[in-house]
Coordinates of C-alpha atoms in Angstrom, one line a residue:
M1 CA 27.6 16.6 7.6
Y2 CA 28.8 13.2 6.4
V3 CA 28.4 11.8 2.9
A4 CA 27.9 8.2 1.7
G5 CA 28.5 7.8 -2.0
F6 CA 27.7 5.0 -4.5
I7 CA 28.5 4.1 -8.2
I8 CA 26.1 1.4 -9.4
P9 CA 25.8 -0.3 -12.8
V10 CA 22.1 -0.8 -13.6
P11 CA 20.7 -2.6 -16.7
A12 CA 19.0 0.1 -18.7
E13 CA 15.8 -2.0 -18.9
N14 CA 15.7 -1.8 -15.0
R15 CA 15.4 2.0 -14.7
V16 CA 11.9 2.0 -13.5
R17 CA 12.5 -0.9 -11.1
Y18 CA 15.6 0.8 -9.8
Q19 CA 13.8 4.1 -9.2
G20 CA 11.1 2.3 -7.2
W21 CA 13.8 0.4 -5.2
A22 CA 15.7 3.7 -4.6
E23 CA 12.6 5.6 -3.4
K24 CA 11.7 2.8 -1.0
S25 CA 15.3 2.7 0.3
A26 CA 15.4 6.5 0.7
S27 CA 12.3 6.4 2.8
L28 CA 13.9 3.8 5.1
M29 CA 17.1 5.9 5.3
K30 CA 15.1 8.9 6.3
E31 CA 13.7 7.0 9.2
L32 CA 17.3 6.3 10.3
G33 CA 18.3 10.0 10.2
C34 CA 19.5 10.5 6.6
L35 CA 18.9 14.1 5.6
E36 CA 19.1 13.8 1.8
V37 CA 19.4 11.2 -0.9
V38 CA 20.2 11.8 -4.6
E39 CA 19.9 9.1 -7.2
A40 CA 21.3 10.3 -10.6
W41 CA 20.8 8.2 -13.8
E42 CA 23.6 8.3 -16.4
D43 CA 23.2 11.1 -19.0
N44 CA 26.8 11.9 -20.0
V45 CA 29.4 9.3 -18.8
P46 CA 32.3 9.4 -21.2
D47 CA 34.9 6.7 -21.6
G48 CA 38.2 7.8 -20.1
Q49 CA 41.7 7.3 -21.3
Q50 CA 42.9 5.4 -18.2
T51 CA 39.8 4.9 -16.0
D52 CA 36.2 6.0 -15.8
F53 CA 32.9 5.2 -14.0
R54 CA 32.0 2.4 -16.4
R55 CA 35.3 0.6 -16.0
A56 CA 35.3 1.1 -12.2
V57 CA 32.1 -1.0 -11.9
A58 CA 32.8 -3.3 -14.9
A59 CA 29.6 -2.0 -16.6
Q60 CA 28.3 -4.0 -19.4
P61 CA 27.2 -2.4 -22.7
D62 CA 23.5 -2.6 -21.7
E63 CA 24.1 -1.0 -18.3
K64 CA 23.8 2.6 -17.2
I65 CA 25.6 4.2 -14.3
V66 CA 23.8 5.5 -11.3
F67 CA 25.7 8.1 -9.2
S68 CA 24.1 8.3 -5.8
W69 CA 24.8 10.0 -2.5
Q70 CA 23.3 10.3 0.9
I71 CA 23.8 13.3 3.3
W72 CA 23.9 12.4 7.0
P73 CA 24.2 14.7 10.0
D74 CA 27.4 13.0 11.1
K75 CA 29.4 9.7 11.1
A76 CA 27.9 8.6 14.4
T77 CA 24.4 8.7 12.8
V78 CA 25.6 6.6 9.9
G79 CA 27.1 4.1 12.3
A80 CA 23.9 3.8 14.3
A81 CA 21.9 3.4 11.0
E82 CA 24.2 0.6 9.9
A83 CA 23.7 -1.2 13.2
T84 CA 20.0 -0.9 12.8
M85 CA 20.1 -2.1 9.2
R86 CA 21.9 -5.3 10.2
D87 CA 19.0 -6.3 12.5
D88 CA 16.0 -4.9 10.6
P89 CA 14.5 -7.3 8.1
R90 CA 13.3 -4.4 6.0
F91 CA 17.0 -4.0 5.0
D92 CA 17.5 -7.6 3.8
V93 CA 18.6 -7.5 0.2
P94 CA 15.9 -9.0 -2.0
D95 CA 16.7 -11.6 -4.6
N96 CA 15.2 -9.4 -7.3
I97 CA 17.4 -6.3 -6.7
P98 CA 17.6 -4.4 -10.0
F99 CA 21.4 -4.4 -10.3
D100 CA 24.4 -6.5 -9.6
R101 CA 25.3 -5.5 -6.0
K102 CA 28.8 -7.2 -6.3
R103 CA 29.9 -4.4 -8.6
L104 CA 28.5 -1.5 -6.6
I105 CA 31.2 0.9 -5.3
F106 CA 30.5 2.5 -1.9
G107 CA 32.4 4.9 0.3
S108 CA 31.8 7.4 3.1
F109 CA 33.4 10.8 3.1
D110 CA 34.0 13.7 5.5
P111 CA 33.4 16.9 3.4
L112 CA 36.3 19.3 2.8
F113 CA 34.1 22.0 1.3
T114 CA 30.5 22.5 0.4
M115 CA 28.6 25.3 -1.5
G116 CA 24.9 26.0 -1.3
R117 CA 24.2 24.5 2.1
D118 CA 23.7 26.2 5.4

């Protein structure tokens, strides 16, 4: 298992547009071998004393935080998917993407521990 994670500031008014974009993206990720995608909309994201999700992405007052992750079989599958995405026009970023992609935070992780998965 290999995990790709994202923190994304999304204007609250773009929730429906974001959800549509996320569903389309998840379908494409599945074609490339992604096992699971979770897109979670901010419900309780408190301000921290030193840092927090909102400050990490320079969220504006009218933006909500999306916490998202993808589960992949392994790092090699992600690497192959990324290579495909570079050449497949379906992965070109549209001009009307429903968030500011310059402030998105992304990282990939090798799990240390999981609970609830076989």
